[in-house]
Amino acid sequence: MIIRLNGRSIRAPWTQDTSGRLLLSEAAFTQVLGGQLLSTNDPQQQPVAWFSNPETPIATLLAQRLGPIRYLDITPLAQQLGWVLQPTGDSLSLITPSSKVTAVRAEKQPWGDRITLDLDFPTPFQLDPQAKTLEVSLDALTDGSPGPGLQHLPDPTRSSPNPTRTLLRWPATLSQRPQVTMLANPPRIVLDINAPSPSREIQWAPGVRWKQQAVALAAQPINLQWLELDPRTPGLRLRPVIPNGPEIAGTAALATTANQAGAVAAINGGYFNRNNQLPLGAIKLDNQWRSGPILNRGAIGWDDNGRFSFDRLTLQETLVTPTTRTPINFFNSAFVQGGLSRYSGEWGKTYSSLSDNEIALSVEGNKIGTVTELPTAGSNLTLLPSSNVLIARANRTLASTLTPGTSATIESTVSSEVGNLPQLVGGGPLLVKNSAIVLDAAAEKFSPAFIQERAARSAIGRTASGNILIVAAQPLGGGKGLTLGEIAQVMQQLGCVDALNLDGGSSTTLYLGGQILDRAPRSSARVHQAIGVFLTP
């Protein structure tokens, strides 16, 4: 779908209902028009701000969810503001009254820079944070004269690719995400770079509440974005989501993965190897182990009846022959260690050896079957849906005793209840258990560097009421992020009685209804898996 904003084509979702009303996705309303969503307790009534008092909505728009996208009826707002709307096929023409930038002003604030764009009439605008610049595009004329108060800032670069559009650029990093306020009388856009986010709560759908808040940790501000989910809501369910479906290897941007799966919301999941794009932790989907747990790290498991469990998890397996009992270190895992590991058809159609000189031994009908040498890393072995293959690493003596025809059975058990649930994602470390902080990253064998670092954090938790929180915590520009202890405290303060840390840093991403909530989309790294939120119908 295309929105032709004052003649300029922008790809964004929109639709028209049977009564002729025109609806924009809320992402299009905020990112294309510059509108803002205000707090609401009604998922079908969305107050919005657009060059109005930030505390007083200019209008309350009807909202409806179509699939994973929430749409806003902009027809009455367009009439109120003098916009001309004309749908043609998959294109929506949106013409707004002409406007002019009358001044660009800047001043220092305790958090950073405040930039104010004075206008003679309200106009749409778009923000585009890039690696080293912040771009602001306005459907407005400018005279190109320097603005007052910019002495401490490099003058913005100005360009006008067409006579009714102004493009302004300021030096800024991707992490220096501005908070935007649109004011009236006179109309102006205020960009507060590095300012904390204002608090906001939006009942986005039944069972899905979107919250935003800024907190101060270790004298640095942190922006929190989180979703509070009520798993008792009819039609709401959570699932692990993998980008490549039947294949275990591969990464993608979280928004891409969520969109392909049809999820209304998602947060990045557990750890993975960025080189071979394979998981380093547990993933269980519909009672099938796509990847096994490692190193007794924390995990979350759940079912569709509202049962959730948080705990450290080990999958304990043993190969039993007439003369030996040999531990199987890992199941369907990219974690490499000497000894035996086991792979099934849930790993994918192919197993590619993860180290040199591996030996593959199939187990067929409780006997050792085919023995295959895998001389170099990357050697491929076909896996069938029924495959059960043992990989011997750095232990040729053990492999030599497992000859074809040897009787062989596999005993399997899990260390805690979490491993018995049909849906499961591993992360770590475990943060909160039974309302107490139980953080012990060393016991989960995380490295000293990982334990000590500050970073953006993703986490999932359960409240005393049984609701689930998926949380993204991002430092403001220049900040180094949170320690593991701090994210544990945050989850406890948000009311979690159980909580688990997920992969963080550049992986930290929270998605809702077609948009990334916590960071500039281009700053979001590709991830291996996600926890998706689905609503039906």
Coordinates of C-alpha atoms in Angstrom, one line a residue:
M1 CA 0.0 0.0 0.0
I2 CA 1.2 3.5 -0.9
I3 CA 0.4 6.9 0.8
R4 CA 1.1 9.8 -1.6
L5 CA 1.7 12.6 0.9
N6 CA 1.6 15.9 -0.9
G7 CA 2.7 14.0 -4.1
R8 CA 5.5 12.0 -2.4
S9 CA 5.1 8.2 -2.3
I10 CA 5.6 6.5 1.1
R11 CA 4.9 2.8 1.6
A12 CA 2.6 2.4 4.6
P13 CA -0.5 0.4 5.5
W14 CA -3.9 2.0 5.0
T15 CA -7.4 0.7 4.1
Q16 CA -10.9 1.8 3.5
D17 CA -13.9 0.3 5.2
T18 CA -17.3 -0.5 3.6
S19 CA -18.7 2.9 4.7
G20 CA -15.9 4.8 2.9
R21 CA -14.0 5.7 6.0
L22 CA -10.2 5.9 5.5
L23 CA -8.0 4.2 8.1
L24 CA -4.2 4.5 8.5
S25 CA -2.1 2.1 10.5
E26 CA -1.0 3.7 13.7
A27 CA 2.6 3.3 12.5
A28 CA 1.7 5.4 9.4
F29 CA -0.1 8.0 11.6
T30 CA 3.0 8.4 13.8
Q31 CA 5.8 7.9 11.3
V32 CA 4.4 9.5 8.2
L33 CA 2.2 12.3 9.6
G34 CA 4.1 12.8 12.9
G35 CA 1.1 12.2 15.0
Q36 CA 1.3 11.0 18.6
L37 CA -0.7 8.4 20.5
L38 CA -1.9 9.3 24.0
S39 CA -2.9 7.1 26.9
T40 CA -6.1 5.2 26.6
N41 CA -8.0 2.4 28.4
D42 CA -10.2 1.6 25.4
P43 CA -8.5 -0.3 22.5
Q44 CA -11.3 1.0 20.1
Q45 CA -10.8 4.7 21.1
Q46 CA -7.4 6.2 20.5
P47 CA -6.7 9.8 21.6
V48 CA -4.1 11.5 19.5
A49 CA -2.1 14.7 19.5
W50 CA -1.1 16.7 16.5
F51 CA 0.0 20.3 17.1
S52 CA -2.1 20.5 20.2
N53 CA -1.7 20.6 24.0
P54 CA 0.3 17.4 24.8
E55 CA -2.2 16.6 27.6
T56 CA -5.3 17.4 25.6
P57 CA -6.0 15.3 22.5
I58 CA -6.8 17.1 19.2
A59 CA -9.2 14.2 18.5
T60 CA -10.1 10.7 19.7
L61 CA -10.0 8.3 16.7
L62 CA -11.9 5.1 16.2
A63 CA -9.4 2.2 16.3
Q64 CA -9.7 -1.3 15.0
R65 CA -7.4 -4.2 14.6
L66 CA -7.2 -5.9 11.2
G67 CA -4.9 -8.9 11.5
P68 CA -1.7 -7.9 13.3
I69 CA -2.1 -4.2 12.5
R70 CA -4.1 -1.6 14.4
Y71 CA -5.7 1.1 12.2
L72 CA -7.0 4.6 13.0
D73 CA -10.0 6.2 11.3
I74 CA -8.5 9.6 10.2
T75 CA -11.6 10.7 8.2
P76 CA -12.9 13.1 10.9
L77 CA -9.4 14.4 11.7
A78 CA -8.8 15.1 8.0
Q79 CA -12.0 17.1 7.8
Q80 CA -11.1 19.0 10.9
L81 CA -7.6 19.9 9.7
G82 CA -8.4 20.6 6.0
W83 CA -6.7 17.5 4.6
V84 CA -7.8 16.2 1.2
L85 CA -8.0 12.4 1.0
Q86 CA -8.4 10.5 -2.3
P87 CA -8.0 6.7 -2.5
T88 CA -7.2 5.2 -5.9
G89 CA -6.5 1.5 -6.1
D90 CA -3.7 0.7 -3.5
S91 CA -2.7 4.4 -3.4
L92 CA -4.0 7.0 -1.0
S93 CA -3.5 10.6 -1.9
L94 CA -3.2 12.9 1.2
I95 CA -2.9 16.6 0.6
T96 CA -2.3 19.0 3.5
P97 CA -2.4 22.8 3.6
S98 CA 0.8 24.6 2.7
S99 CA 3.2 25.5 5.5
K100 CA 6.5 27.4 6.0
V101 CA 9.3 27.0 8.5
T102 CA 9.7 30.5 10.0
A103 CA 12.5 29.8 12.5
V104 CA 14.8 27.0 13.8
R105 CA 15.9 27.5 17.4
A106 CA 18.1 25.5 19.7
E107 CA 18.9 25.6 23.4
K108 CA 20.7 23.4 25.9
Q109 CA 18.7 21.4 28.4
P110 CA 19.9 19.2 31.3
W111 CA 19.4 16.0 29.2
G112 CA 20.9 17.4 26.0
D113 CA 19.7 19.6 23.1
R114 CA 16.3 21.1 22.4
I115 CA 15.6 22.0 18.8
T116 CA 12.4 24.0 18.0
L117 CA 11.0 24.4 14.5
D118 CA 8.6 27.3 14.2
L119 CA 5.9 27.0 11.5
D120 CA 3.2 29.3 10.2
F121 CA 0.8 26.3 9.8
P122 CA 0.8 22.7 11.1
T123 CA 2.3 20.2 8.6
P124 CA 3.3 16.5 8.5
F125 CA 6.9 15.6 9.3
Q126 CA 9.0 12.5 9.5
L127 CA 12.0 11.6 11.6
D128 CA 14.7 9.4 10.2
P129 CA 17.6 8.7 12.7
Q130 CA 20.7 7.5 10.8
A131 CA 24.1 6.4 11.9
K132 CA 25.5 9.9 12.3
T133 CA 22.7 12.2 11.6
L134 CA 19.1 12.9 12.6
E135 CA 17.0 13.8 9.6
V136 CA 13.7 15.8 9.9
S137 CA 11.6 16.0 6.7
L138 CA 8.8 18.5 6.6
D139 CA 6.1 19.3 4.0
A140 CA 7.0 23.0 4.4
L141 CA 8.9 25.8 2.7
T142 CA 12.0 27.4 4.3
D143 CA 13.9 30.5 3.5
G144 CA 17.2 28.8 4.4
S145 CA 18.3 31.5 6.9
P146 CA 20.2 30.3 10.0
G147 CA 18.1 30.0 13.1
P148 CA 18.9 31.8 16.3
G149 CA 20.3 29.9 19.3
L150 CA 22.2 27.4 17.2
Q151 CA 25.7 28.6 18.2
H152 CA 26.5 25.5 20.3
L153 CA 25.2 23.1 17.5
P154 CA 26.5 22.7 14.0
D155 CA 24.0 24.5 11.7
P156 CA 21.6 22.0 10.2
T157 CA 22.2 21.0 6.7
R158 CA 19.2 22.1 4.6
S159 CA 18.0 20.9 1.3
S160 CA 14.7 21.1 -0.6
P161 CA 14.4 18.4 -3.3
N162 CA 11.0 19.9 -4.2
P163 CA 9.8 23.4 -3.5
T164 CA 7.3 22.5 -0.8
R165 CA 9.5 20.2 1.2
T166 CA 12.3 20.9 3.7
L167 CA 14.9 18.4 4.8
L168 CA 17.0 19.3 7.9
R169 CA 19.9 17.2 9.2
W170 CA 21.7 17.4 12.6
P171 CA 24.7 15.4 13.8
A172 CA 23.3 12.7 16.1
T173 CA 23.8 9.0 16.7
L174 CA 21.2 6.3 16.4
S175 CA 21.0 6.0 20.2
Q176 CA 20.2 9.8 20.5
R177 CA 16.5 9.3 19.8
P178 CA 14.5 12.5 20.2
Q179 CA 11.3 12.9 22.1
V180 CA 8.9 15.0 20.0
T181 CA 6.3 17.5 21.2
M182 CA 4.0 19.3 18.8
L183 CA 2.6 22.6 20.1
A184 CA 0.0 25.1 18.8
N185 CA -0.3 28.9 18.9
P186 CA 2.1 29.2 17.1
P187 CA 2.5 25.8 15.6
R188 CA 5.9 24.3 16.4
I189 CA 7.8 21.0 16.6
V190 CA 10.0 20.5 19.6
L191 CA 12.8 17.9 19.4
D192 CA 14.3 17.0 22.8
I193 CA 17.4 14.9 22.0
N194 CA 18.3 12.5 24.8
A195 CA 15.2 13.4 26.9
P196 CA 13.5 10.7 28.9
S197 CA 10.3 9.3 27.5
P198 CA 7.0 10.6 29.0
S199 CA 4.9 7.9 30.8
R200 CA 2.2 6.5 28.7
E201 CA -0.2 3.5 28.8
I202 CA -2.3 2.3 25.8
Q203 CA -4.7 -0.6 25.9
W204 CA -3.7 -1.7 22.4
A205 CA -6.0 -4.7 22.2
P206 CA -7.9 -7.0 24.7
G207 CA -5.1 -8.6 26.7
V208 CA -2.4 -6.3 25.3
R209 CA -1.4 -3.2 27.2
W210 CA 1.5 -1.0 25.9
K211 CA 3.4 0.9 28.5
Q212 CA 6.3 3.4 28.4
Q213 CA 8.3 5.0 31.3
A214 CA 11.7 6.5 32.0
V215 CA 13.7 5.4 35.1
A216 CA 17.0 6.6 36.5
L217 CA 19.5 3.9 37.2
A218 CA 23.1 4.6 38.4
A219 CA 22.6 8.3 37.6
Q220 CA 21.7 7.5 34.0
P221 CA 18.2 7.6 32.4
I222 CA 16.8 4.4 30.9
N223 CA 13.7 4.3 28.6
L224 CA 11.5 1.3 29.3
Q225 CA 9.0 0.0 26.7
W226 CA 7.0 -3.0 27.7
L227 CA 3.8 -4.9 26.9
E228 CA 1.7 -6.4 29.6
L229 CA -0.1 -9.4 28.3
D230 CA -3.1 -11.2 29.9
P231 CA -2.7 -14.9 28.8
R232 CA -6.3 -15.6 30.0
T233 CA -7.6 -13.4 27.2
P234 CA -9.5 -15.5 24.6
G235 CA -7.5 -15.9 21.4
L236 CA -4.2 -14.6 22.9
R237 CA -1.3 -17.0 22.8
L238 CA 2.5 -16.9 22.9
R239 CA 4.8 -18.9 20.7
P240 CA 8.5 -19.1 19.9
V241 CA 9.1 -17.9 16.4
I242 CA 12.1 -18.8 14.2
P243 CA 12.8 -16.9 10.9
N244 CA 13.4 -19.8 8.7
G245 CA 10.6 -22.1 9.9
P246 CA 11.7 -25.7 9.3
E247 CA 15.4 -24.8 9.2
I248 CA 17.1 -24.0 12.5
A249 CA 19.9 -21.8 11.0
G250 CA 19.2 -18.2 10.0
T251 CA 18.6 -14.7 11.4
A252 CA 16.3 -11.8 10.5
A253 CA 15.2 -8.5 11.7
L254 CA 12.6 -9.0 14.5
A255 CA 10.0 -6.9 12.5
T256 CA 10.5 -9.2 9.5
T257 CA 10.2 -12.4 11.6
A258 CA 7.1 -11.1 13.4
N259 CA 5.4 -9.9 10.2
Q260 CA 6.0 -13.2 8.4
A261 CA 4.6 -15.2 11.3
G262 CA 1.5 -12.9 11.7
A263 CA 2.4 -11.9 15.2
V264 CA 0.8 -8.8 16.6
A265 CA 3.8 -8.3 19.0
A266 CA 7.2 -9.9 19.6
I267 CA 10.4 -9.5 21.6
N268 CA 13.8 -11.0 20.7
G269 CA 14.5 -14.4 22.3
G270 CA 17.6 -16.2 23.4
Y271 CA 21.2 -16.4 22.4
F272 CA 22.8 -17.5 19.2
N273 CA 26.1 -17.8 17.3
R274 CA 26.3 -14.8 15.0
N275 CA 28.8 -16.6 12.7
N276 CA 26.8 -19.7 11.9
Q277 CA 23.4 -18.3 12.9
L278 CA 22.6 -21.3 15.1
P279 CA 20.9 -21.2 18.6
L280 CA 22.7 -21.3 21.9
G281 CA 19.9 -22.3 24.2
A282 CA 16.5 -23.9 24.4
I283 CA 13.7 -23.6 21.9
K284 CA 10.7 -25.8 22.2
L285 CA 7.7 -25.3 19.9
D286 CA 4.5 -27.2 20.2
N287 CA 6.3 -29.8 22.4
Q288 CA 9.1 -30.4 19.9
W289 CA 12.7 -29.5 20.9
R290 CA 14.1 -27.3 18.1
S291 CA 17.1 -26.6 20.2
G292 CA 18.1 -28.0 23.6
P293 CA 19.2 -26.1 26.8
I294 CA 22.8 -25.5 27.6
L295 CA 24.8 -24.9 30.8
N296 CA 21.8 -25.0 33.2
R297 CA 20.7 -21.6 32.1
G298 CA 17.4 -19.9 32.8
A299 CA 14.3 -20.6 30.6
I300 CA 10.6 -19.8 30.4
G301 CA 8.1 -22.5 29.6
W302 CA 4.3 -22.2 29.1
D303 CA 1.1 -23.7 27.7
D304 CA -2.1 -22.3 26.4
N305 CA -3.9 -22.8 29.7
G306 CA -2.1 -19.9 31.3
R307 CA 0.6 -22.0 33.0
F308 CA 4.0 -20.4 33.0
S309 CA 7.2 -21.6 34.7
F310 CA 10.6 -19.9 35.1
D311 CA 13.7 -21.8 36.2
R312 CA 17.2 -23.0 35.3
L313 CA 17.0 -26.0 33.0
T314 CA 19.1 -29.0 32.0
L315 CA 18.1 -31.7 29.7
Q316 CA 19.8 -34.8 31.1
E317 CA 20.3 -37.6 28.5
T318 CA 22.2 -40.9 28.7
L319 CA 23.2 -43.4 25.9
V320 CA 22.7 -46.8 27.4
T321 CA 24.4 -49.9 25.8
P322 CA 24.8 -53.4 27.2
T323 CA 28.2 -52.4 28.8
T324 CA 28.2 -48.6 29.2
R325 CA 26.2 -45.5 30.2
T326 CA 27.5 -42.4 28.5
P327 CA 26.2 -38.9 29.1
I328 CA 24.9 -37.0 26.0
N329 CA 26.0 -33.5 26.6
F330 CA 23.6 -31.5 24.4
F331 CA 20.5 -32.1 22.2
N332 CA 20.0 -30.1 19.0
S333 CA 22.5 -27.5 20.0
A334 CA 25.2 -25.4 18.4
F335 CA 27.2 -25.4 21.7
V336 CA 30.4 -27.4 20.9
Q337 CA 32.0 -29.6 23.5
G338 CA 33.9 -32.9 23.5
G339 CA 31.8 -36.0 23.9
L340 CA 28.4 -36.9 22.6
S341 CA 25.6 -34.6 21.3
R342 CA 22.3 -35.7 19.8
Y343 CA 20.5 -34.3 16.8
S344 CA 17.0 -35.1 15.5
G345 CA 14.9 -34.1 12.5
E346 CA 13.7 -31.1 14.4
W347 CA 17.1 -29.5 13.8
G348 CA 16.3 -29.2 10.1
K349 CA 16.9 -31.1 6.9
T350 CA 20.7 -31.1 7.3
Y351 CA 23.3 -31.3 10.0
S352 CA 26.5 -29.4 9.2
S353 CA 29.4 -30.5 11.4
L354 CA 30.4 -27.8 13.9
S355 CA 34.0 -29.0 14.3
D356 CA 36.6 -31.1 12.5
N357 CA 36.8 -34.9 12.8
E358 CA 33.3 -35.5 14.0
I359 CA 31.7 -39.0 13.8
A360 CA 28.0 -39.3 13.2
L361 CA 26.2 -42.5 14.5
S362 CA 22.6 -43.0 13.7
V363 CA 20.3 -44.7 16.2
E364 CA 17.7 -46.9 14.5
G365 CA 15.3 -49.2 16.3
N366 CA 17.3 -49.1 19.5
K367 CA 20.5 -50.0 17.7
I368 CA 23.5 -48.2 16.4
G369 CA 23.0 -47.9 12.6
T370 CA 25.1 -46.1 10.1
V371 CA 28.5 -44.6 11.1
T372 CA 29.6 -41.6 9.1
E373 CA 32.9 -39.7 9.2
L374 CA 32.6 -35.9 9.0
P375 CA 36.2 -34.9 8.5
T376 CA 36.0 -31.1 8.4
A377 CA 33.7 -28.5 9.9
G378 CA 30.8 -27.8 7.5
S379 CA 30.5 -31.4 6.3
N380 CA 26.8 -32.1 5.7
L381 CA 24.7 -35.0 6.8
T382 CA 21.0 -35.4 5.7
L383 CA 18.5 -35.5 8.5
L384 CA 15.0 -37.1 8.0
P385 CA 12.0 -36.2 10.2
S386 CA 12.6 -39.5 12.1
S387 CA 16.4 -39.1 12.4
N388 CA 18.2 -39.7 15.7
V389 CA 21.9 -39.0 15.2
L390 CA 24.7 -39.0 17.8
I391 CA 27.7 -36.8 17.1
A392 CA 31.0 -37.8 18.7
R393 CA 33.4 -34.9 19.1
A394 CA 37.0 -35.2 20.3
N395 CA 36.4 -38.8 21.4
R396 CA 37.2 -41.4 18.7
T397 CA 37.7 -44.0 21.4
L398 CA 34.1 -43.8 22.5
A399 CA 32.9 -43.7 18.9
S400 CA 34.9 -46.9 18.1
T401 CA 33.0 -48.8 20.7
L402 CA 29.6 -47.9 19.2
T403 CA 29.7 -50.3 16.2
P404 CA 26.7 -50.9 13.9
G405 CA 24.2 -53.3 15.5
T406 CA 25.1 -52.4 19.1
S407 CA 22.0 -52.2 21.3
A408 CA 21.5 -48.6 22.2
T409 CA 18.7 -46.7 24.0
I410 CA 18.5 -43.1 25.1
E411 CA 17.2 -42.1 28.5
S412 CA 16.0 -38.5 28.8
T413 CA 14.8 -36.3 31.7
V414 CA 14.6 -32.6 32.5
S415 CA 15.8 -31.0 35.7
S416 CA 12.7 -28.9 36.4
E417 CA 9.1 -28.4 35.5
V418 CA 9.8 -25.8 32.9
G419 CA 11.2 -28.5 30.6
N420 CA 7.9 -30.4 30.5
L421 CA 5.9 -27.5 29.1
P422 CA 5.1 -27.5 25.3
Q423 CA 6.4 -24.0 24.6
L424 CA 9.9 -22.9 25.8
V425 CA 12.6 -20.3 25.2
G426 CA 15.9 -20.3 26.9
G427 CA 17.9 -17.2 27.8
G428 CA 19.6 -16.4 31.1
P429 CA 20.5 -15.6 33.6
L430 CA 17.3 -16.2 35.7
L431 CA 16.6 -12.9 37.4
V432 CA 13.7 -13.3 39.7
K433 CA 12.1 -16.4 41.3
N434 CA 9.2 -16.4 43.7
S435 CA 9.5 -12.6 44.1
A436 CA 13.2 -12.8 45.1
I437 CA 16.2 -11.8 43.0
V438 CA 18.1 -15.0 42.3
L439 CA 20.6 -13.7 39.8
D440 CA 23.7 -15.9 39.6
A441 CA 25.2 -15.5 36.1
A442 CA 28.4 -17.3 37.1
A443 CA 26.4 -20.5 38.0
E444 CA 24.9 -20.3 34.5
K445 CA 28.4 -20.2 33.1
F446 CA 28.3 -16.7 31.6
S447 CA 31.7 -15.1 31.0
P448 CA 33.1 -12.5 33.4
A449 CA 33.0 -9.9 30.6
F450 CA 29.3 -10.7 30.0
I451 CA 28.5 -10.5 33.7
Q452 CA 30.2 -7.1 34.2
E453 CA 29.0 -5.3 31.1
R454 CA 26.3 -2.7 30.7
A455 CA 23.9 -3.1 27.8
A456 CA 20.4 -2.6 26.5
R457 CA 18.3 -5.4 28.0
S458 CA 15.4 -7.6 27.0
A459 CA 13.5 -9.6 29.7
I460 CA 10.3 -11.5 30.2
G461 CA 8.5 -11.8 33.5
R462 CA 5.3 -12.9 35.3
T463 CA 3.3 -10.8 37.7
A464 CA 1.5 -12.0 40.9
S465 CA -1.8 -11.6 38.9
G466 CA -0.5 -14.0 36.2
N467 CA 0.1 -11.4 33.6
I468 CA 3.2 -11.6 31.4
L469 CA 5.5 -8.6 30.8
I470 CA 7.9 -8.4 27.8
V471 CA 10.3 -5.6 28.5
A472 CA 12.9 -3.6 26.5
A473 CA 15.2 -1.3 28.4
Q474 CA 17.3 1.1 26.3
P475 CA 19.9 3.7 27.6
L476 CA 19.5 7.2 26.3
G477 CA 22.2 8.5 24.0
G478 CA 25.7 8.2 25.5
G479 CA 24.5 5.8 28.2
K480 CA 26.0 2.4 28.6
G481 CA 22.9 0.5 29.5
L482 CA 22.0 -1.7 32.5
T483 CA 23.8 -4.3 34.4
L484 CA 22.2 -7.7 35.0
G485 CA 21.5 -6.7 38.6
E486 CA 19.8 -3.5 37.4
I487 CA 17.5 -5.3 35.0
A488 CA 16.6 -7.8 37.8
Q489 CA 15.7 -4.8 40.0
V490 CA 13.6 -3.2 37.2
M491 CA 11.6 -6.4 36.6
Q492 CA 11.0 -6.7 40.4
Q493 CA 9.9 -3.1 40.5
L494 CA 7.5 -3.7 37.6
G495 CA 5.8 -6.3 39.8
C496 CA 7.3 -9.5 38.5
V497 CA 7.4 -12.5 40.8
D498 CA 9.4 -14.4 38.2
A499 CA 11.7 -13.0 35.4
L500 CA 14.2 -14.1 32.9
N501 CA 16.9 -12.1 31.0
L502 CA 16.9 -12.6 27.2
D503 CA 19.6 -11.7 24.6
G504 CA 20.4 -8.0 24.9
G505 CA 22.6 -5.3 23.4
S506 CA 21.9 -4.7 19.7
S507 CA 19.5 -7.7 19.8
T508 CA 17.1 -5.9 22.2
T509 CA 14.0 -5.1 20.2
L510 CA 10.3 -4.8 21.0
Y511 CA 7.7 -4.9 18.2
L512 CA 4.0 -4.1 18.1
G513 CA 1.6 -3.8 15.3
G514 CA 4.1 -3.1 12.5
Q515 CA 6.5 -0.9 14.3
I516 CA 9.6 -1.1 16.5
L517 CA 8.8 0.6 19.9
D518 CA 12.2 0.9 21.7
R519 CA 14.8 1.9 19.1
A520 CA 15.4 3.3 15.6
P521 CA 14.5 0.4 13.3
R522 CA 17.8 0.5 11.4
S523 CA 19.7 0.1 14.7
S524 CA 18.1 -3.2 15.4
A525 CA 20.3 -6.3 14.8
R526 CA 19.2 -9.5 13.2
V527 CA 18.2 -12.1 15.7
H528 CA 17.7 -15.9 15.6
Q529 CA 14.4 -16.2 17.3
A530 CA 11.6 -14.3 19.1
I531 CA 8.7 -14.8 21.5
G532 CA 5.7 -13.9 19.4
V533 CA 2.3 -12.7 20.6
F534 CA -0.7 -13.9 18.5
L535 CA -4.3 -12.8 18.6
T536 CA -7.2 -14.6 17.0
P537 CA -9.5 -13.7 15.5

